[in-house]
Coordinates of C-alpha atoms in Angstrom, one line a residue:
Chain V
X1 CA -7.1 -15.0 -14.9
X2 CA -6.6 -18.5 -14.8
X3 CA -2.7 -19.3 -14.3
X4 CA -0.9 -21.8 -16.7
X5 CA 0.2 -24.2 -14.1
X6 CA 2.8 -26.3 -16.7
X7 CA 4.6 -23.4 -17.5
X8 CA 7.2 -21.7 -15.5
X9 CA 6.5 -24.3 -12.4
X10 CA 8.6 -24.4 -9.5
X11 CA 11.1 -27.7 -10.1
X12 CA 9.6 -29.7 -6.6
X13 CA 11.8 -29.2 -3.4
X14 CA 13.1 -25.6 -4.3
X15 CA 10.1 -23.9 -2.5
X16 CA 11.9 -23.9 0.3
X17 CA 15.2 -22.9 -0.6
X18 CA 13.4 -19.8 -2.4
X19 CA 11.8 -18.9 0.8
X20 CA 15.3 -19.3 3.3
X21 CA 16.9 -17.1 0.6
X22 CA 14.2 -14.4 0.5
X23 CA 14.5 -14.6 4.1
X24 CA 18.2 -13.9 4.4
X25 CA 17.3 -10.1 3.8
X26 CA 15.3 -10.2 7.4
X27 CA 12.1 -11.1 8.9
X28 CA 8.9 -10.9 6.4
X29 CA 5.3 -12.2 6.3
X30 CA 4.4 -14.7 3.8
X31 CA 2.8 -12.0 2.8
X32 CA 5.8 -9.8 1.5
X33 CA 7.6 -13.1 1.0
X34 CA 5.0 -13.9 -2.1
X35 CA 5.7 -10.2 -3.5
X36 CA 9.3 -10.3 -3.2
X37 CA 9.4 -13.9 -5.3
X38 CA 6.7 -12.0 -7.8
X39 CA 9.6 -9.5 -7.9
X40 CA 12.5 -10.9 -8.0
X41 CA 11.8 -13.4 -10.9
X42 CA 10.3 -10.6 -12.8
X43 CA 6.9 -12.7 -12.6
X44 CA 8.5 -15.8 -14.4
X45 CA 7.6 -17.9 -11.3
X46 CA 4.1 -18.4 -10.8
X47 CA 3.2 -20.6 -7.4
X48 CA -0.5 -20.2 -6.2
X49 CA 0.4 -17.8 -3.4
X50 CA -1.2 -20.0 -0.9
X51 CA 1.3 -22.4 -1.3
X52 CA 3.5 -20.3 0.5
X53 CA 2.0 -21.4 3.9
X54 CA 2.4 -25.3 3.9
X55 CA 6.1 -24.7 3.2
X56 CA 6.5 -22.3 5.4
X57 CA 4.9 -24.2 8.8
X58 CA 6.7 -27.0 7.5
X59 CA 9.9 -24.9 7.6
X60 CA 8.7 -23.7 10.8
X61 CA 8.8 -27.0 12.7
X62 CA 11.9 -28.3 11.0
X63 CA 13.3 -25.5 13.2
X64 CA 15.3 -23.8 10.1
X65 CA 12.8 -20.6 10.4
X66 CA 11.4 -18.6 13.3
X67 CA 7.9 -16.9 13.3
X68 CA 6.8 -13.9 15.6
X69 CA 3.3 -12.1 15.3
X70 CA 3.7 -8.6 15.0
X71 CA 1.8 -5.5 13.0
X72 CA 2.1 -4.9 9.6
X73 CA 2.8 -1.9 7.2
X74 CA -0.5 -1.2 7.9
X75 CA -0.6 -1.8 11.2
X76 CA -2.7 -5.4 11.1
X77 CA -1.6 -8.3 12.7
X78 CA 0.9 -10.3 10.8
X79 CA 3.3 -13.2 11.2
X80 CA 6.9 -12.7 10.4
X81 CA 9.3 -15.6 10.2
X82 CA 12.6 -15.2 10.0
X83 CA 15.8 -17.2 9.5
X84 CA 17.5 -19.6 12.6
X85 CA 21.0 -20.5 12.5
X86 CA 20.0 -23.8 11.4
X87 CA 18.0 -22.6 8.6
X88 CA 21.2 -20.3 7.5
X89 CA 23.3 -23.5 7.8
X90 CA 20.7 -25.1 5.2
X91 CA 20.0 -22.8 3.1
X92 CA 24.1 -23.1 2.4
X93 CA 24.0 -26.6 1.5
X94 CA 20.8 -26.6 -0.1
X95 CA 22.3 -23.7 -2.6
X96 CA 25.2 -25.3 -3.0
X97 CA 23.0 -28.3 -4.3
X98 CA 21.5 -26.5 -6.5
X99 CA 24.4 -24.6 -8.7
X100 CA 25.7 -28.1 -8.9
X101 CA 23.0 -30.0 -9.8
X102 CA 22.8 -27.0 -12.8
X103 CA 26.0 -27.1 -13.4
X104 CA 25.4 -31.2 -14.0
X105 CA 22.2 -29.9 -16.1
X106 CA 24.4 -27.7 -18.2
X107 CA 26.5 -30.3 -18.8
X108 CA 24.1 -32.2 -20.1
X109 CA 22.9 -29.7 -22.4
X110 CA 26.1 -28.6 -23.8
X111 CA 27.1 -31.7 -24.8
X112 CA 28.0 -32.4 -28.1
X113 CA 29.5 -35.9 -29.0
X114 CA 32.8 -36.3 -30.5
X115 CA 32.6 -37.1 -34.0
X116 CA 35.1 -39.9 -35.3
Chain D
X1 CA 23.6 -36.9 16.8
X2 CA 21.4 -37.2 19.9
X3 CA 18.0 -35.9 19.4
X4 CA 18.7 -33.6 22.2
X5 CA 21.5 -31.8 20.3
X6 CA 19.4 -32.2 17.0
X7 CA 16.8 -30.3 19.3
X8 CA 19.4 -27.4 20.4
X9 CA 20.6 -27.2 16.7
X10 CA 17.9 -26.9 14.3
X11 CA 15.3 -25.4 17.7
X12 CA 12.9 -28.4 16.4
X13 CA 10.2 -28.6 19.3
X14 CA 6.9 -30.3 20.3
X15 CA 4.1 -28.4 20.0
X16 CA 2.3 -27.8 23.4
X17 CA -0.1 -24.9 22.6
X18 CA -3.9 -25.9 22.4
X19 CA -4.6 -27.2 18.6
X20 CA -7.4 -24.6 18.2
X21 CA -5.7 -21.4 19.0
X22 CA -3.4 -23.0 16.4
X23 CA -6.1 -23.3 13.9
X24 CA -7.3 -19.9 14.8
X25 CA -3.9 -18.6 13.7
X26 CA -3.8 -19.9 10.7
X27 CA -6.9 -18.8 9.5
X28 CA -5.7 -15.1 10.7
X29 CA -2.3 -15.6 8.9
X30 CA -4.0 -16.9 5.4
X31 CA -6.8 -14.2 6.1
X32 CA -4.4 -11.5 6.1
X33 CA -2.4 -12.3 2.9
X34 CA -5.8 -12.6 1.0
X35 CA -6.7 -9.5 2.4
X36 CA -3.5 -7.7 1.0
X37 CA -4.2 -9.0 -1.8
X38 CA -8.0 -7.6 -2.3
X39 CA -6.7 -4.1 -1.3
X40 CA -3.5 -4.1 -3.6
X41 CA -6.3 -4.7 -6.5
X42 CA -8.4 -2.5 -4.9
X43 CA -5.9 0.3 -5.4
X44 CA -4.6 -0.3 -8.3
X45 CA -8.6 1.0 -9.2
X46 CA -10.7 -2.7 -10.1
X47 CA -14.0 -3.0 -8.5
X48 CA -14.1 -5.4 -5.5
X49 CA -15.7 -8.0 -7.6
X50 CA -13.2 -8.3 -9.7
X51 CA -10.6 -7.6 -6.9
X52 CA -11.8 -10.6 -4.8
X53 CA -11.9 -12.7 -8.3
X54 CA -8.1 -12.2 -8.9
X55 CA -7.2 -12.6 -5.6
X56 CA -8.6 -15.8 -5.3
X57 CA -6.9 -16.5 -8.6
X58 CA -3.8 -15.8 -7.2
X59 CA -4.1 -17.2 -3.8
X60 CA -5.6 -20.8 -5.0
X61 CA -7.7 -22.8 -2.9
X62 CA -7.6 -21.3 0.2
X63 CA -9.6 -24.3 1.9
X64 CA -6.7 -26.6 0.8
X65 CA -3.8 -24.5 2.0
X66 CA -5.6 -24.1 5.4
X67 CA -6.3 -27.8 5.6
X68 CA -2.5 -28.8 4.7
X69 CA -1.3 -26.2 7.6
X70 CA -3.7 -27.9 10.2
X71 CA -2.7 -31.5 9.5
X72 CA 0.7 -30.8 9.5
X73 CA 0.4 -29.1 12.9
X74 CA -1.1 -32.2 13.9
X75 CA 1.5 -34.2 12.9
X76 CA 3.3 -32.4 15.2
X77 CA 1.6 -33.5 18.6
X78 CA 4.5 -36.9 18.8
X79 CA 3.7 -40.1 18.8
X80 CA 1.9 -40.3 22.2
X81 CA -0.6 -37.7 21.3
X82 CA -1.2 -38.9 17.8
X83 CA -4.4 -41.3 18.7
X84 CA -6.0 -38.1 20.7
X85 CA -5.2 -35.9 17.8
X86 CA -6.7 -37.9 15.0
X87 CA -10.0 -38.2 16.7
X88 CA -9.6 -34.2 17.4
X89 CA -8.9 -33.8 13.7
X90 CA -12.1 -35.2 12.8
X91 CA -14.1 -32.3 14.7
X92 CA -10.8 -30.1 13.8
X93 CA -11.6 -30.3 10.4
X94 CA -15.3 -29.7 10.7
X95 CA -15.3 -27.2 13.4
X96 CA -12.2 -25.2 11.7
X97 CA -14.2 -25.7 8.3
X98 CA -16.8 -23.8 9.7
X99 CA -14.7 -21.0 11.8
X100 CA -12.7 -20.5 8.4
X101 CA -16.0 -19.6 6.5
X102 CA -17.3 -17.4 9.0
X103 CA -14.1 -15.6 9.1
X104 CA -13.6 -15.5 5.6
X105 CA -17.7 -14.3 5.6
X106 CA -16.8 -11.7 8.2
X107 CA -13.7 -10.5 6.3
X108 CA -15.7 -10.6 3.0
X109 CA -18.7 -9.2 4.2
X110 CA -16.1 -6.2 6.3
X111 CA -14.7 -5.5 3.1
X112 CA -17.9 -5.1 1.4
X113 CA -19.1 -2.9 4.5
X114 CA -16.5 -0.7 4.4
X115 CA -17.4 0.1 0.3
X116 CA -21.0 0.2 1.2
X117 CA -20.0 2.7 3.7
X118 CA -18.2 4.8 1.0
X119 CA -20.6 4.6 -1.8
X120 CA -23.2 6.1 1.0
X121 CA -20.9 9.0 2.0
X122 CA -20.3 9.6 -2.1
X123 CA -24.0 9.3 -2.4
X124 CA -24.3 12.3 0.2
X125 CA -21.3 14.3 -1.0
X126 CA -22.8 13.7 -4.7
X127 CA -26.3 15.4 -3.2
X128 CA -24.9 18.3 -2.0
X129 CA -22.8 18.7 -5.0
X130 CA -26.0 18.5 -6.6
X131 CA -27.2 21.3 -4.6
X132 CA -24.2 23.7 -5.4
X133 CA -24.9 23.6 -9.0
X134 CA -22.5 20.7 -10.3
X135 CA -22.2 16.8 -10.0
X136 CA -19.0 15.1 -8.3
X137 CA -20.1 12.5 -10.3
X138 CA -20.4 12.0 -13.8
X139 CA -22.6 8.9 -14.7
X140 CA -20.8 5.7 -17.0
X141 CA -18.1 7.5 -15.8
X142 CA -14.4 6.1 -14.5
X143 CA -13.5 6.1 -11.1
X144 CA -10.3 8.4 -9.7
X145 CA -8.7 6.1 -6.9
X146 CA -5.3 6.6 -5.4
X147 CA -2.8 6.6 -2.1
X148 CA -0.9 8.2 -0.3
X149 CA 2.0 6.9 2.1
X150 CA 5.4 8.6 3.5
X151 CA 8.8 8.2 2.8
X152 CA 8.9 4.6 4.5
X153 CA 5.9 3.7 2.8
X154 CA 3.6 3.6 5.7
X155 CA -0.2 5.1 4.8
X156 CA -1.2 8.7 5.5
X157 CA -4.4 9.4 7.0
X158 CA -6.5 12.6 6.6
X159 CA -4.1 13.9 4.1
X160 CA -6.2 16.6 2.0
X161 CA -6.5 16.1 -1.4
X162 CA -7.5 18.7 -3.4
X163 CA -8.3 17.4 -6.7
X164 CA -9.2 19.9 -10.3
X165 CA -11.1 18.3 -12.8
X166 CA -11.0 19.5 -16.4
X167 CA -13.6 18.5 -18.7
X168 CA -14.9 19.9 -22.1
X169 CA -18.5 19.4 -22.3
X170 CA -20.0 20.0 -26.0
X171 CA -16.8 22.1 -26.8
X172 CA -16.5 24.3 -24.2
X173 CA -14.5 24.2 -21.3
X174 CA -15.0 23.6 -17.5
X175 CA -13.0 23.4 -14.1
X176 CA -14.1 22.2 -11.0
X177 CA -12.7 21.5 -7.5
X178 CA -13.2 19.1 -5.3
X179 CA -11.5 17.8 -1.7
X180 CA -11.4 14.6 -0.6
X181 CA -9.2 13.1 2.7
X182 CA -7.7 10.0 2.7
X183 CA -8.6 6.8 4.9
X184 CA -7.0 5.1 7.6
X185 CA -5.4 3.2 4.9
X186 CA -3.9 6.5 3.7
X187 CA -6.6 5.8 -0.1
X188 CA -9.3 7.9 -1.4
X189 CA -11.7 6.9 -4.5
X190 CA -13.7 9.6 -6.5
X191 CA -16.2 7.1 -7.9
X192 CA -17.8 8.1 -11.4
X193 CA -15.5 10.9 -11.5
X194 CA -14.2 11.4 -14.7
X195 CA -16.0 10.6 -18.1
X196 CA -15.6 7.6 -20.1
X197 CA -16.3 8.7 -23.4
X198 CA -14.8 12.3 -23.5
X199 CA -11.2 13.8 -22.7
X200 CA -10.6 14.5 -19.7
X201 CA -7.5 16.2 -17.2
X202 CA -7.2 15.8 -13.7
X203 CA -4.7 17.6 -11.3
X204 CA -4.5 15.9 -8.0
X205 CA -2.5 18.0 -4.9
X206 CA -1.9 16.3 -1.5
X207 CA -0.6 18.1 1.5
X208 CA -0.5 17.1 4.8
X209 CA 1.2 19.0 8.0
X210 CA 4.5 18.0 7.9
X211 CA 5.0 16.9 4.7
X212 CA 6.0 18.1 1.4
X213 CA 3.2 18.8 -0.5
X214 CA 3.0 16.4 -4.2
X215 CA 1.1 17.0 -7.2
X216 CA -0.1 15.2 -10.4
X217 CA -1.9 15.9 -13.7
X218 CA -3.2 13.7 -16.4
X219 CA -4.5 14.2 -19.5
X220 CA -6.7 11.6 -21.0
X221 CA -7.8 12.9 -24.5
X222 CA -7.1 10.1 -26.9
X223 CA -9.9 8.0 -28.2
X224 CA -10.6 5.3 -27.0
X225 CA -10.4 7.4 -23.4
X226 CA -8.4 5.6 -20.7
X227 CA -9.5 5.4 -17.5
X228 CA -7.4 7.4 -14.9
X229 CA -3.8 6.2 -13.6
X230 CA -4.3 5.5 -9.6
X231 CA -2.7 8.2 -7.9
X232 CA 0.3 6.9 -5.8
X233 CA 2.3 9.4 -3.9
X234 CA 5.1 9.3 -1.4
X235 CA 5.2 12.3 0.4
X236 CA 8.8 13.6 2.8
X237 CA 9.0 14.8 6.1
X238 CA 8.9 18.4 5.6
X239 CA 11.0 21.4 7.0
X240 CA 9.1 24.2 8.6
X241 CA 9.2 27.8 7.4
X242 CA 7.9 30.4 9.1
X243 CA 6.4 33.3 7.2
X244 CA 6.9 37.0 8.5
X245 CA 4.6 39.3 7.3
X246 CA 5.6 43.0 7.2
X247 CA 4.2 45.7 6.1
X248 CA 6.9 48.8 4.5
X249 CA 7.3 50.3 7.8
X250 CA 8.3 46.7 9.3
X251 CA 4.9 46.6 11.3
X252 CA 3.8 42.5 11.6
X253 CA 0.6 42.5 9.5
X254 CA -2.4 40.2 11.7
X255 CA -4.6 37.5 9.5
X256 CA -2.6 37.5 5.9
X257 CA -4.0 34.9 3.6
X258 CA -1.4 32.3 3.1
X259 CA -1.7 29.5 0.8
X260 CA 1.1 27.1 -0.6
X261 CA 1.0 27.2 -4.2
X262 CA 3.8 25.6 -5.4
X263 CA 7.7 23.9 -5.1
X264 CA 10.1 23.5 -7.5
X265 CA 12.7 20.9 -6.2
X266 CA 16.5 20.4 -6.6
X267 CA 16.6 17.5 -8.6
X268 CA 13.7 19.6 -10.8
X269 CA 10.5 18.4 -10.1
X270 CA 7.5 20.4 -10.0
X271 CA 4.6 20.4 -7.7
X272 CA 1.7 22.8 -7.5
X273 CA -2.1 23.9 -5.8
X274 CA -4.7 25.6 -7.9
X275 CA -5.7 28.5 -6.7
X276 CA -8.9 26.9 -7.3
X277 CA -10.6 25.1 -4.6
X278 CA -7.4 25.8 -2.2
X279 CA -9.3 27.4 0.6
X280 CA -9.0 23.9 3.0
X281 CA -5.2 24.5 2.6
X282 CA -5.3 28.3 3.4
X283 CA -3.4 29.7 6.6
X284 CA -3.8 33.2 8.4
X285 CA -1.0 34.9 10.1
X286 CA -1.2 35.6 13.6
X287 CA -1.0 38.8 15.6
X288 CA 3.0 39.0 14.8
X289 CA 2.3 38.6 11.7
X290 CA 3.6 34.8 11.5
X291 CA 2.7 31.5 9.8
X292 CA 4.2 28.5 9.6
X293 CA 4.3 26.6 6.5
X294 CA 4.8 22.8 7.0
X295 CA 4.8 22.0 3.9
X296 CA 8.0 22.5 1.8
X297 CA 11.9 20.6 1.7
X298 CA 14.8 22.5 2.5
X299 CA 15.9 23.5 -1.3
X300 CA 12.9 24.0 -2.5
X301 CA 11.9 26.9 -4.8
X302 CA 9.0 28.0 -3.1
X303 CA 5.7 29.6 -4.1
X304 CA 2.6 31.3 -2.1
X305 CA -0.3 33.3 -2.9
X306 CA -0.7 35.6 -0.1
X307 CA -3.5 38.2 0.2
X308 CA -3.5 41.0 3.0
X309 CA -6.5 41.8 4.3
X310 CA -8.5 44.5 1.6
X311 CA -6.3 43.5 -1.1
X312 CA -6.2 41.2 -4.0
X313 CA -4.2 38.3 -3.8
X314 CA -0.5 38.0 -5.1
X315 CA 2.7 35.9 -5.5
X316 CA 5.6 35.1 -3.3
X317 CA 8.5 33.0 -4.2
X318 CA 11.2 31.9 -1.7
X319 CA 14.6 29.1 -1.5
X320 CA 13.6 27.3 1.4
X321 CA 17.3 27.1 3.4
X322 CA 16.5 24.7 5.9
X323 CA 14.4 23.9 9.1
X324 CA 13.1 26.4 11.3
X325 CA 13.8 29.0 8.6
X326 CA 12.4 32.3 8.7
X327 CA 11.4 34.2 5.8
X328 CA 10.3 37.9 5.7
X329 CA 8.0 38.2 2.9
X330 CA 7.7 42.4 2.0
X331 CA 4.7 43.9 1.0
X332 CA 4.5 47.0 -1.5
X333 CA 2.9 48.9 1.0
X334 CA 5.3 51.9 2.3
X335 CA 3.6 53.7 4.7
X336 CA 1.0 51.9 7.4
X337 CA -0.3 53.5 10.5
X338 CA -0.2 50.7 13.1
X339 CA -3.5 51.9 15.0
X340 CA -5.1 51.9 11.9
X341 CA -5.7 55.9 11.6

C-alpha cells in the first residue's frame, strides 16, 4: 500500500535522536530498531524503513553508535549497533533540545493575546 | 578541542577496511532487513507475491538507501584518499549496482526456492492423501500457516503439529487429521487447507520434547468465511514426569500406550490432543513399566489416555508437582500373574 508521505512525517533531524533513544534499551539491528519505532508510536510514524540505514552509518562514523555483526533471532547474520558514551552524552542534549523547542511550540500555540 | 581528544571522545575513526568488503556489508545488512520483512508477511499467511510487494512498500527504494550508505562511506576515506575514491566510486557504483542485484536475485530467487520446494513436498503429501481416501487439500481453498517459537521467542524446529480439521460437506459432518513439523524457521503452512466458501473448524496441537504442549481451535462459520488466523504459539520449557505403570498387584506393566491428551493450567488455560490422529505423539512404557512425559508445567492438571496392552484405552488425570516427578498411575486390574500364566 502506498504510504502517505505528508502525513505523520518525521520533523527533519529527529531521525537520529529516535534511533540513540531506541538504542538506550541495548544493542539492536536496524532491523528491530524499525519495529520497535513501528511500536512504540503505535504506527503514527511512518519513515520508509530503509531510511533507517543512511542515518544509522552516518551515526556510525560520527562515533555516537557502535556496530558489531552477530546472529540474529533466527540465527542469520545481523548487525547490531549500540550506544557509545558519546552517543549517550548526545542523545542528552539532543532531548533536551527537543522538550524545549516544544515547549517554545506550545507556547506558541497557546497563545492568546490580551484583549484591551 | 584537539581532534585527537575529539577522536578519544566521540571514537570518530578513518576508515581503513577495503571499500568493497564495505559495500558487500551493506548489501548483507539491507538484505537482511528486507528479508525479515518478506517472512514476517509471509507468516502472517499472504502469498509471497504480495509479501515481497509490501515489503518493498515498506522498505522504499532499496537502490537509493544502498547508494546513500556507499557514498557516505566514501566520504569517509579523508581528504588524501578522496581523488582515489571518487574514481573508485565510479566502478563502485556500477560494480556494487550489479553485486546488489545479483544478491537481491539470489535472495529473491532463495525465497522463491524454498516455496517451490514446499509446494512440491505438499504436492506429494496431497498424492498420498489422495491415496488414503481423503484430500489434504481442498481446492479455492485458504491456506492454514503458523509458528511456533519458545518462551524467548526463538523458532522451534521439528515441533509436531497435529492439526483436526472439521468440515461439513453438504450437511453432514467430517473430521480429519493431519501432521505436519515445523521448519528450521520454527513455521508450517497447510496450503489449500480449509474451504473458502463453507464453515469450517480447525484444532491445531503442538508438542515438542521438552516443552509444554499448546493448543488452538477456530471456528470459522459466518458468511462471508474468513480465512484462518496464523497459528502463533509460544511454547515453555517443560518439567518431566515420569509415568509408573502398575498393575493391582504392584507388578510394572512393559509397553502401555501413553499419549498426552490434555493440561489445564493454573492461571486456567486449557490445552488438548485429539485422540484422533495422536499416534506420532504416542509413548510406550518400558520394561519397568516407565515413561516419561516431557510435555507438561509443574501445576498443571494433567490428562493421558493410556491403553495396556489387550485393553481398550482410558483416562488418567494427574497435578503435575514439579520436575522429576513421579507419578503412579493404577490400573483396575487386581490380580496379574507376572509370568503371564
Amino acid at each position: 500500500m502506498p504510504q502517505d508521505k505528508s502525513r505523520n512525517a518525521l520533523p527533519q533531524g529527529s531521525l537520529d535522536m529516535l534511533i540513540l533513544r531506541t538504542l538506550l534499551a541495548g544493542p539492536q539491528h536496524g532491523y528491530a530498531i524499525a519495529r520497535h519505532l513501528h511500536k512504540a508510536s503505535e504506527a503514527l510514524i511512518q519513515v520508509e524503513e530503509g531510511s533507517l540505514y543512511p542515518a544509522l552509518h552516518r551515526l556510525e562514523r560520527r562515533g555516537l553508535i557502535k556496530a558489531e555483526w552477530g546472529p540474529s533471532e533466527a540465527n542469520r547474520k545481523a548487525k547490531f549497533y549500540s550506544l557509545t558514551p558519546a552517543g549517550k552524552k548526545s542523545l542528552k542534549i539532543q532531548t533536551s533540545a527537543w522538550q524545549e523547542m516544544q515547549r517554545a511550540i506550545g507556547s506558541i500555540m497557546n497563545y492568546r493575546p490580551v484583549e484591551t | 578541542m584537539s581532534s585527537n581528544e575529539l577522536q578519544q571522545d566521540t571514537g570518530c575513526r578513518k576508515e581503513t577496511r577495503d571499500p568493497a568488503a564495505l559495500a558487500d556489508e551493506v548489501g548483507d545488512e539491507l538484505m537482511f532487513h528486507f528479508r525479515s520483512l518478506v517472512d514476517d508477511k509471509l507468516a502472517a499467511g499472504l502469498s509471497f507475491d504480495d509479501a515481497w510487494k509490501e515489503a518493498e512498500g515498506q522498505f522504499g527504494p532499496m537502490r537509493r538507501y544502498d547508494m546513500e550508505c556507499r557514498m557516505g562511506q566514501i566520504a569517509r576515506h579523508g581528504r588524501r584518499r578522496r581523488l582515489a575514491a571518487v574514481s573508485c566510486f565510479v566502478v563502485a557504483v556500477i560494480s556494487g549496482w550489479f553485486v546488489f542485484q545479483s544478491h537481491r536475485n539470489a535472495e529473491q530467487g532463495q525465497l522463491r526456492d524454498e516455496i517451490a520446494l514446499l509446494r512440491q513436498e505438499q504436492a506429494a503429501l496431497k498424492a498420498d492423501a489422495v491415496r488414503g481416501g481423503y484430500a489434504r487439500q481442498i481446492a479455492g481453498g485458504f491456506d492454514l500457516t503458523g509458528s511456533v517459537v519458545d518462551d524467548s521467542g526463538h523458532p522451534l524446529e521439528n515441533v509436531t503439529v497435529l492439526i483436526i480439521r472439521k468440515t461439513w460437506p453438504g450437511g453432514g459432518y467430517r473430521q480429519e487429521a493431519f501432521t505436519v513439523t515445523t521448519n528450521d524457521r520454527g513455521r508450517f503452512v497447510m496450503p489449500e487447507f480449509v474451504p473458502s466458501d463453507d464453515q469450517y473448524g480447525i484444532q491445531v496441537s503442538a508438542l515438542k520434547e521438552g516443552f509444554a504442549f499448546q493448543s488452538v481451535y477456530q471456528l470459522k462459520d459466518k458468511q462471508p468465511i474468513a480465512r484462518p488466523d496464523p497459528i502463533a504459539l509460544r511454547l515453555e520449557h517443560a518439567a518431566p514426569v515420569t509415568l509408573v505403570v502398575r498393575d493391582g498387584a504392584g507388578h510394572p506393566l512393559a509397553n502401555v500406550a501413553v499419549i498426552p491428551s490434555a493440561r489445564k493450567t493454573p492461571g486456567g488455560n486449557d490445552y488438548m490432543v485429539y485422540f484422533h490422529g495422536s499416534e506420532p505423539v504416542r509413548a510406550t512404557t518400558d520394561a519397568t513399566g516407565r515413561v516419561c512425559l516431557n510435555c507438561f508445567l509443574a501445576g498443571d492438571q494433567a490428562g493421558i489416555f493410556l491403553r495396556i496392552p489387550g485393553e481398550d484405552w482410558s483416562n488418567r488425570e494427574f497435578v503435575v508437582a514439579g520436575e522429576n516427578q513421579v507419578v503412579d498411575v493404577a490400573t483396575n486390574e487386581t490380580k496379574r500373574d507376572p509370568d503371564g500364566s
